[in-house]
Every structure is written in C-alpha cells, then in structure tokens.
CSV table of C-alpha atoms in Angstrom, one decimal:
chain,number,residue,atom,x,y,z
A,21,MET,CA,-167.1,-13.9,90.9
A,22,VAL,CA,-164.6,-11.8,92.9
A,23,ASN,CA,-163.3,-8.7,91.2
A,24,ILE,CA,-159.8,-7.5,92.0
A,25,ASP,CA,-159.0,-4.1,90.5
A,26,PHE,CA,-155.8,-2.2,91.2
A,27,PRO,CA,-155.3,1.1,89.4
A,28,ASN,CA,-151.8,0.1,88.2
A,29,PRO,CA,-151.3,-3.6,88.8
A,30,ASP,CA,-147.8,-5.1,88.3
A,31,TRP,CA,-147.0,-8.7,87.3
A,32,ILE,CA,-146.4,-10.0,90.8
A,33,VAL,CA,-149.8,-9.0,92.1
A,34,ILE,CA,-151.5,-10.4,89.0
A,35,ARG,CA,-149.7,-13.8,89.5
A,36,GLN,CA,-150.4,-13.7,93.3
A,37,THR,CA,-154.1,-13.0,92.6
A,38,LEU,CA,-154.3,-16.0,90.3
A,39,SER,CA,-152.4,-18.2,92.7
A,40,LEU,CA,-154.7,-17.4,95.6
A,41,ALA,CA,-157.8,-17.8,93.5
A,42,LEU,CA,-156.5,-21.3,92.5
A,43,MET,CA,-155.8,-22.2,96.1
A,44,LYS,CA,-159.3,-21.2,97.2
A,45,ALA,CA,-161.0,-22.4,94.0
A,46,ILE,CA,-162.9,-19.1,93.6
A,47,PRO,CA,-163.6,-17.4,90.2
A,48,ILE,CA,-161.9,-14.1,89.9
A,49,THR,CA,-161.6,-11.1,87.5
A,50,ILE,CA,-158.5,-9.0,87.5
A,51,GLY,CA,-159.7,-5.6,86.3
A,52,ARG,CA,-157.0,-3.9,84.1
A,53,GLY,CA,-155.0,-7.2,84.1
A,54,ALA,CA,-155.2,-7.6,80.4
A,55,ALA,CA,-154.5,-3.9,79.9
A,56,PHE,CA,-151.2,-4.5,81.9
A,57,ILE,CA,-150.3,-7.4,79.5
A,58,GLU,CA,-151.0,-5.2,76.5
A,59,ALA,CA,-148.8,-2.5,77.9
A,60,HIS,CA,-146.1,-5.0,78.9
A,61,PRO,CA,-146.2,-7.7,76.1
A,62,ALA,CA,-143.1,-9.5,77.4
A,63,TYR,CA,-145.4,-11.0,80.1
A,64,ARG,CA,-147.9,-12.4,77.6
A,65,PRO,CA,-146.0,-15.7,77.0
A,66,ILE,CA,-145.9,-16.3,80.8
A,67,LEU,CA,-149.7,-15.8,81.1
A,68,ASP,CA,-150.3,-18.0,78.1
A,69,ASP,CA,-148.2,-20.8,79.7
A,70,MET,CA,-150.2,-20.4,82.9
A,71,ALA,CA,-153.4,-20.7,80.9
A,72,ARG,CA,-152.2,-23.9,79.1
A,73,LEU,CA,-150.9,-25.4,82.4
A,74,ALA,CA,-154.2,-24.7,84.1
A,75,GLY,CA,-156.1,-26.3,81.3
A,76,GLU,CA,-153.8,-29.4,81.1
A,77,SER,CA,-153.9,-29.9,84.8
A,78,GLY,CA,-157.6,-29.5,85.2
A,79,ALA,CA,-157.1,-26.4,87.3
A,80,GLY,CA,-159.6,-24.3,85.3
A,81,ARG,CA,-160.0,-21.8,82.5
A,82,LEU,CA,-157.8,-18.7,82.3
A,83,ILE,CA,-158.6,-16.1,79.6
A,84,THR,CA,-158.3,-12.4,78.9
A,85,ASP,CA,-161.4,-10.4,77.9
A,86,ALA,CA,-162.4,-6.7,77.7
A,87,GLY,CA,-159.2,-5.5,79.4
A,88,SER,CA,-159.5,-8.0,82.3
A,89,ILE,CA,-158.0,-11.4,83.2
A,90,ILE,CA,-160.7,-13.9,84.1
A,91,PHE,CA,-159.9,-17.1,85.9
A,92,GLU,CA,-162.4,-19.8,86.7
A,93,PRO,CA,-160.4,-22.3,88.8
A,94,ARG,CA,-161.2,-25.8,89.9
A,95,THR,CA,-159.7,-27.6,92.9
A,96,LEU,CA,-156.2,-28.6,91.9
A,97,ALA,CA,-155.5,-32.3,92.8
A,98,PRO,CA,-152.0,-33.0,93.8
A,99,GLY,CA,-150.0,-35.2,91.5
A,100,ARG,CA,-147.2,-35.1,88.9
A,101,PHE,CA,-147.2,-32.2,86.4
A,102,ARG,CA,-145.1,-31.7,83.3
A,103,HIS,CA,-145.0,-28.5,81.2
A,104,ASP,CA,-142.5,-27.0,78.8
A,105,THR,CA,-142.5,-23.2,78.5
A,106,GLY,CA,-141.9,-21.2,75.4
A,107,HIS,CA,-138.4,-19.7,74.9
A,108,VAL,CA,-139.4,-16.3,76.3
A,109,SER,CA,-141.6,-17.5,79.2
A,110,SER,CA,-140.6,-18.6,82.8
A,111,ALA,CA,-140.8,-22.0,84.4
A,112,VAL,CA,-140.2,-20.4,87.8
A,113,GLU,CA,-143.4,-18.3,87.4
A,114,LEU,CA,-145.4,-21.5,86.8
A,115,LEU,CA,-144.0,-23.0,90.0
A,116,LEU,CA,-144.9,-19.9,92.0
A,117,PHE,CA,-148.4,-19.9,90.4
A,118,LEU,CA,-149.1,-23.5,91.6
A,119,MET,CA,-147.3,-23.6,94.9
A,120,PRO,CA,-150.0,-22.1,97.3
A,121,ALA,CA,-152.6,-24.6,96.0
A,122,LEU,CA,-150.2,-27.6,96.1
A,123,PHE,CA,-149.2,-26.8,99.7
A,124,HIS,CA,-152.9,-27.5,100.6
A,125,GLY,CA,-152.9,-30.9,98.9
A,126,ASP,CA,-153.3,-34.2,100.7
A,127,PHE,CA,-150.0,-35.6,99.4
A,128,ARG,CA,-146.8,-34.6,97.6
A,129,SER,CA,-146.8,-33.1,94.2
A,130,VAL,CA,-143.9,-33.2,91.6
A,131,LEU,CA,-143.5,-30.6,88.9
A,132,ASP,CA,-141.2,-31.3,86.0
A,133,LEU,CA,-140.8,-27.9,84.2
A,134,GLY,CA,-138.8,-27.3,81.1
A,135,GLY,CA,-137.9,-24.2,79.1
A,136,VAL,CA,-136.8,-21.0,80.6
A,137,THR,CA,-135.4,-21.4,84.1
A,138,HIS,CA,-133.6,-18.0,84.3
A,139,SER,CA,-135.5,-15.0,83.0
A,140,PRO,CA,-135.2,-11.2,83.7
A,141,LEU,CA,-139.0,-11.3,84.0
A,142,SER,CA,-138.9,-13.6,87.1
A,143,CYS,CA,-136.4,-14.7,89.8
A,144,PRO,CA,-133.7,-17.3,89.4
A,145,THR,CA,-134.0,-20.9,90.7
A,146,ALA,CA,-131.4,-20.0,93.5
A,147,PHE,CA,-133.8,-17.4,94.9
A,148,VAL,CA,-136.6,-19.9,95.1
A,149,LYS,CA,-134.5,-22.8,96.5
A,150,GLU,CA,-132.0,-21.0,98.8
A,151,SER,CA,-134.2,-18.1,100.0
A,152,LEU,CA,-137.9,-18.5,99.5
A,153,LEU,CA,-138.2,-22.2,100.3
A,154,ALA,CA,-135.8,-21.9,103.2
A,155,ALA,CA,-138.0,-19.2,104.8
A,156,LEU,CA,-141.2,-21.1,104.1
A,157,GLU,CA,-139.8,-24.2,105.8
A,158,ARG,CA,-139.7,-22.2,109.0
A,159,MET,CA,-143.5,-21.8,108.6
A,160,GLY,CA,-144.0,-25.6,108.1
A,161,LEU,CA,-144.2,-25.3,104.3
A,162,TYR,CA,-141.8,-27.8,102.7
A,163,GLY,CA,-140.7,-27.9,99.1
A,164,SER,CA,-137.6,-28.5,97.0
A,165,LEU,CA,-136.2,-27.4,93.7
A,166,THR,CA,-133.5,-29.0,91.6
A,167,LEU,CA,-132.1,-27.3,88.6
A,168,ARG,CA,-131.1,-30.0,86.0
A,169,ARG,CA,-130.2,-27.7,83.1
A,170,PHE,CA,-130.0,-24.0,82.6
A,171,GLY,CA,-132.5,-22.5,80.3
A,172,PHE,CA,-132.1,-18.8,79.5
A,173,HIS,CA,-134.6,-16.2,78.3
A,174,GLY,CA,-134.6,-16.2,74.5
A,175,SER,CA,-133.5,-19.8,74.0
A,176,GLY,CA,-135.1,-22.0,76.7
A,177,GLY,CA,-133.9,-25.6,76.8
A,178,GLY,CA,-133.7,-25.7,80.6
A,179,ASP,CA,-135.1,-28.3,83.0
A,180,MET,CA,-136.0,-28.3,86.7
A,181,GLU,CA,-137.9,-30.4,89.1
A,182,SER,CA,-139.8,-29.1,92.2
A,183,ARG,CA,-141.5,-31.1,94.9
A,184,VAL,CA,-144.2,-29.5,97.1
A,185,TYR,CA,-145.4,-31.3,100.2
A,186,PRO,CA,-148.7,-30.9,102.2
A,187,ARG,CA,-148.5,-28.1,104.7
A,188,GLU,CA,-147.5,-28.7,108.3
A,189,ALA,CA,-148.3,-25.0,109.0
A,190,ARG,CA,-147.1,-23.4,112.2
A,191,GLY,CA,-146.9,-19.8,113.0
A,192,GLY,CA,-143.6,-18.2,113.8
A,193,ARG,CA,-141.5,-15.1,114.1
A,194,LEU,CA,-139.3,-14.7,111.1
A,195,PHE,CA,-138.4,-11.0,111.0
A,196,THR,CA,-137.4,-10.0,114.5
A,197,GLY,CA,-134.3,-11.0,116.4
A,198,GLY,CA,-131.7,-13.3,114.9
A,199,ALA,CA,-128.2,-12.6,113.7
A,200,ALA,CA,-127.0,-9.3,112.2
A,201,PRO,CA,-127.2,-8.9,108.4
A,202,ALA,CA,-124.2,-10.2,106.5
A,203,VAL,CA,-123.1,-10.6,102.9
A,204,THR,CA,-121.3,-13.9,102.3
A,205,GLY,CA,-120.4,-13.7,98.6
A,206,ALA,CA,-121.6,-13.5,95.0
A,207,ARG,CA,-121.9,-15.6,91.8
A,208,ILE,CA,-121.9,-14.6,88.2
A,209,PHE,CA,-123.3,-17.0,85.7
A,210,ILE,CA,-122.4,-16.6,82.0
A,211,SER,CA,-123.2,-18.7,79.0
A,212,ARG,CA,-122.1,-18.4,75.4
A,213,LEU,CA,-120.8,-14.9,75.9
A,214,ASP,CA,-117.3,-13.4,76.3
A,215,THR,CA,-116.1,-14.0,79.8
A,216,ALA,CA,-114.7,-10.5,79.8
A,217,LEU,CA,-118.3,-9.4,80.6
A,218,ALA,CA,-118.3,-11.5,83.7
A,219,GLU,CA,-114.9,-10.0,84.7
A,220,LEU,CA,-116.3,-6.5,84.3
A,221,GLU,CA,-119.3,-7.4,86.4
A,222,LYS,CA,-117.1,-8.9,89.1
A,223,GLY,CA,-115.2,-5.6,89.4
A,224,MET,CA,-118.4,-3.6,89.5
A,225,ILE,CA,-119.9,-5.8,92.2
A,226,ALA,CA,-116.7,-5.6,94.3
A,227,GLU,CA,-116.6,-1.8,94.0
A,228,LYS,CA,-120.3,-1.1,94.5
A,229,THR,CA,-121.3,-3.7,97.1
A,230,GLY,CA,-118.0,-4.1,99.1
A,231,VAL,CA,-118.0,-7.8,98.5
A,232,ASP,CA,-114.4,-9.1,98.6
A,233,ALA,CA,-113.5,-10.0,95.0
A,234,LYS,CA,-112.1,-13.4,96.3
A,235,ARG,CA,-115.7,-14.2,97.3
A,236,ILE,CA,-117.2,-13.5,93.8
A,237,ALA,CA,-117.2,-16.6,91.7
A,238,ILE,CA,-117.6,-16.7,87.9
A,239,ILE,CA,-119.4,-19.8,86.7
A,240,GLU,CA,-119.4,-20.4,82.9
A,241,ILE,CA,-122.3,-22.5,81.8
A,242,MET,CA,-121.1,-24.8,79.0
A,243,GLU,CA,-124.3,-26.6,78.3
A,244,SER,CA,-127.2,-24.4,77.3
A,245,ASP,CA,-129.2,-23.6,74.2
A,246,GLY,CA,-128.3,-19.9,74.1
A,247,PRO,CA,-126.6,-16.9,75.8
A,248,GLY,CA,-127.3,-16.0,79.4
A,249,ASN,CA,-126.0,-13.8,82.2
A,250,GLY,CA,-127.1,-13.4,85.8
A,251,VAL,CA,-125.6,-12.0,88.9
A,252,GLN,CA,-126.5,-13.1,92.5
A,253,VAL,CA,-125.4,-11.8,95.9
A,254,PHE,CA,-125.8,-14.1,98.8
A,255,ALA,CA,-126.6,-12.8,102.3
A,256,SER,CA,-128.5,-13.4,105.4
A,257,LEU,CA,-130.8,-11.3,107.5
A,258,ARG,CA,-132.2,-12.3,110.9
A,259,GLY,CA,-131.2,-15.9,110.1
A,260,ILE,CA,-133.1,-15.9,106.8
A,261,PRO,CA,-130.9,-16.7,103.7
A,262,VAL,CA,-131.3,-14.0,101.1
A,263,VAL,CA,-130.4,-14.1,97.4
A,264,LEU,CA,-130.3,-10.8,95.7
A,265,PHE,CA,-130.2,-11.0,91.9
A,266,ARG,CA,-130.3,-9.5,88.5
A,267,GLU,CA,-130.9,-11.5,85.3
A,268,MET,CA,-129.7,-9.5,82.4
A,269,MET,CA,-132.0,-9.0,79.4
A,270,LEU,CA,-130.1,-10.1,76.3
A,271,TYR,CA,-132.9,-10.2,73.7
A,272,ASP,CA,-135.2,-7.6,72.4
A,273,ARG,CA,-138.9,-8.1,71.6
A,274,ASN,CA,-138.1,-9.4,68.1
A,275,GLY,CA,-135.8,-12.1,69.5
A,276,GLY,CA,-132.5,-10.4,68.5
A,277,LEU,CA,-129.5,-10.0,70.7
A,278,ALA,CA,-129.7,-6.6,72.4
A,279,PHE,CA,-127.1,-6.2,75.1
A,280,SER,CA,-127.0,-2.8,76.6
A,281,GLU,CA,-124.1,-1.5,78.7
A,282,GLU,CA,-126.5,1.1,80.2
A,283,ALA,CA,-128.8,-1.7,81.3
A,284,LEU,CA,-125.9,-3.5,82.8
A,285,HIS,CA,-124.8,-0.5,84.9
A,286,GLU,CA,-128.5,0.0,86.0
A,287,GLY,CA,-128.7,-3.6,87.0
A,288,ILE,CA,-125.5,-3.7,89.1
A,289,ASP,CA,-126.4,-0.3,90.7
A,290,GLY,CA,-129.8,-1.6,91.6
A,291,LEU,CA,-128.2,-4.8,93.1
A,292,ALA,CA,-125.8,-2.6,95.1
A,293,GLY,CA,-128.6,-0.5,96.4
A,294,GLU,CA,-130.5,-3.6,97.6
A,295,THR,CA,-127.3,-4.9,99.3
A,296,ARG,CA,-126.8,-1.6,101.2
A,297,ARG,CA,-130.5,-1.6,102.3
A,298,LEU,CA,-130.2,-5.2,103.5
A,299,MET,CA,-127.1,-4.3,105.5
A,300,ASN,CA,-129.2,-1.7,107.2
A,301,GLY,CA,-131.7,-4.3,108.2
A,302,GLU,CA,-134.2,-4.0,105.3
A,303,LEU,CA,-135.7,-7.2,103.9
A,304,PRO,CA,-135.6,-7.1,100.1
A,305,GLU,CA,-139.0,-6.2,98.6
A,306,ARG,CA,-139.2,-9.1,96.2
A,307,LEU,CA,-138.7,-11.7,99.0
A,308,ALA,CA,-141.1,-9.8,101.4
A,309,ARG,CA,-143.8,-9.8,98.7
A,310,GLU,CA,-143.4,-13.5,97.9
A,311,LEU,CA,-143.5,-14.4,101.6
A,312,PHE,CA,-146.4,-12.2,102.6
A,313,PRO,CA,-149.3,-14.4,101.6
A,314,TYR,CA,-147.7,-17.4,103.2
A,315,CYS,CA,-147.2,-15.5,106.4
A,316,VAL,CA,-150.9,-14.6,106.5
A,317,LEU,CA,-151.9,-18.2,105.7
A,318,THR,CA,-149.8,-19.7,108.4
A,319,GLY,CA,-150.4,-17.0,111.1
A,320,SER,CA,-146.7,-16.2,111.0
A,321,GLU,CA,-145.2,-12.8,111.6
A,322,THR,CA,-145.6,-10.7,108.4
A,323,PRO,CA,-142.6,-8.9,106.8
A,324,PRO,CA,-142.1,-5.2,107.9
A,325,ALA,CA,-144.4,-2.9,105.8
A,326,GLY,CA,-142.7,-1.6,102.8
A,327,GLY,CA,-143.6,1.7,101.3
A,328,SER,CA,-143.6,0.8,97.6
A,329,ALA,CA,-146.8,0.6,95.5
A,330,GLY,CA,-146.0,-3.1,94.8
A,331,ALA,CA,-145.7,-4.0,98.5
A,332,SER,CA,-148.9,-2.2,99.2
A,333,MET,CA,-150.8,-4.1,96.5
A,334,THR,CA,-149.6,-7.4,97.9
A,335,ARG,CA,-150.8,-6.5,101.4
A,336,ASP,CA,-154.1,-5.2,100.1
A,337,LEU,CA,-154.6,-8.3,98.0
A,338,CYS,CA,-154.1,-10.5,101.1
A,339,GLY,CA,-156.6,-8.4,103.0
A,340,MET,CA,-159.2,-9.0,100.3
A,341,MET,CA,-158.6,-12.7,99.7
A,342,LEU,CA,-157.3,-14.1,102.9
C-alpha cells in the first residue's frame, strides 16, 4: 500500500490522490486525510458520496481510519454510472474523481449525476465544460458535460450528464505562445434571492475587474430547489478558455441561510485579483492544478510552476504517483 502524507493536505490534493489511485488501481493511504475532514467537516458529505459511488460502481473500498483515508481500488470498468449526491455534496467532485480512470477505459462512459451541481466547495459546471475539458481536448482527452438542471449547495435537486471517451493522448504545448490574455465578459447566476443582490454584484465586478457592465449578464434561475448565487468571469489565456468563478456560500453548517456581506466582498475581491493576475499572463491556480496530472500523463507541457502550497502539493503528488 502506498502512503501519501502531506503535512497540511487540502481537499484538491486528497481528491487527486484518490483519482490517481483509482486510475492505477493501487491501494493507498492518505496520512492526515481524515484529520483534514475532521477539521473541515463541510467536505465529509463529498467524501461519503465518493465512497458510496466507489462501492456501487465496483471501484473499491474507501474508508477513514485512525486519522487517515484508506482506498483499496479495483480496476474501474467503463460503462454507465448513476449517482445522486446529498444536498451539501458535489456532483462535480464525483466527476473529477472518476475522470482520470475513465479516460483510460476501452470505450465511452456516461455519468448521470444528480444533486448539487454548483457548490462553493467545488467548481461550477461551466469551469469543467468550457475551460477544463476544452484544455484537455488539446491533449487528446475528450469529454462533455451537459447541465440539465441547476442544483445549489444546501438544496440539491440538480442534474447533469458527462461523457468521457477513451484517451487519444498526444503531447502538446499549451502554456506558451498564443494570443494575449483577454476578458470577454461575466455572468451572474441567482436563484430564489432578491435580484438586487445580482445588481450589486454586477456593479462590484465592473468596478473591480474593469469588465464593461454591458458584458455582465444576470441570469435568474427560475427552476431550482433552493437559493443559489454564483459569479463567473470569462477570459482566455494563450488560446485556453478560462472561467474564473466564485460560488457564494448561502448556508451554515446547520443548514440555515447565512448570507454574509463580508463574504460577498471577499469573494468578489478574490475574483478581481485572479482577473488581474490573468491579464498579467498568470494561469489561475485552480485550472493549473486540475490540468497538471493530465499534462504529466500525456507528456504535454506542464503549467508554469506556482508558488502556493497547494500547487506544490499537486506537483509533488504527480512526482510520487506518475
């Protein structure tokens, strides 16, 4: 059994470790993984859904024990998968968990995932569809994602379908050359909340990012099971479509509505900072981290080294497992 032990793991490196273990069908222990979950209990429902999905699909046994996460995977056969998440989990995280293994299948897989499609603990479907999958296509990794119904954190009720095809891997240069960075617009999604909030966010985005207000769309989601709010900025960098995002946390740990104006300002300020860095030629860290394992697997150019602890953990993980 391989032991992966980071002093301060985050959720992304935990999920990436489990994904690569599933892809390679090697038993793994993530030291301090369960300790992370105990310290950040919001991620427990996602890990529980991953464990259930692994069991239902024959992908293996995933448990926590003595402060560690233990995964004993089996080879995942391609096919059709169906899973509904809890109301505070993430269907997108389940897709990201399975994708590396399914790219190595012999034929197409279809994932029908219900529940939470938009969670502040993960990335929105637009990021996966319009940015991550678009970049992976340039490496010979093909997939699709269709959002059928929005499902927000706290209420669920969403539905999405993803298709993952056998790899036609080819190395390539993704991060050098290409067109200059550009921001093309922004979208604000709001559901079962006063649209005055969206108008406030629109003004903040225009002021803090420089995006023309005429290019900021407000989209009110009429059919959903509960309130939701997300902001997305659309850009491109070296020909790679980029979706910057913030999904607003609207519920507390007890399931009650807990909107925070302070958190709203922090979210928009963070989004504005990412936008400025992108315009200076810096690939967003979240996209870089999601792409890094696939770049190594396909022999493609890897993203420029980031200096954060999270980026370093993803690079180190790939060095250990790939």
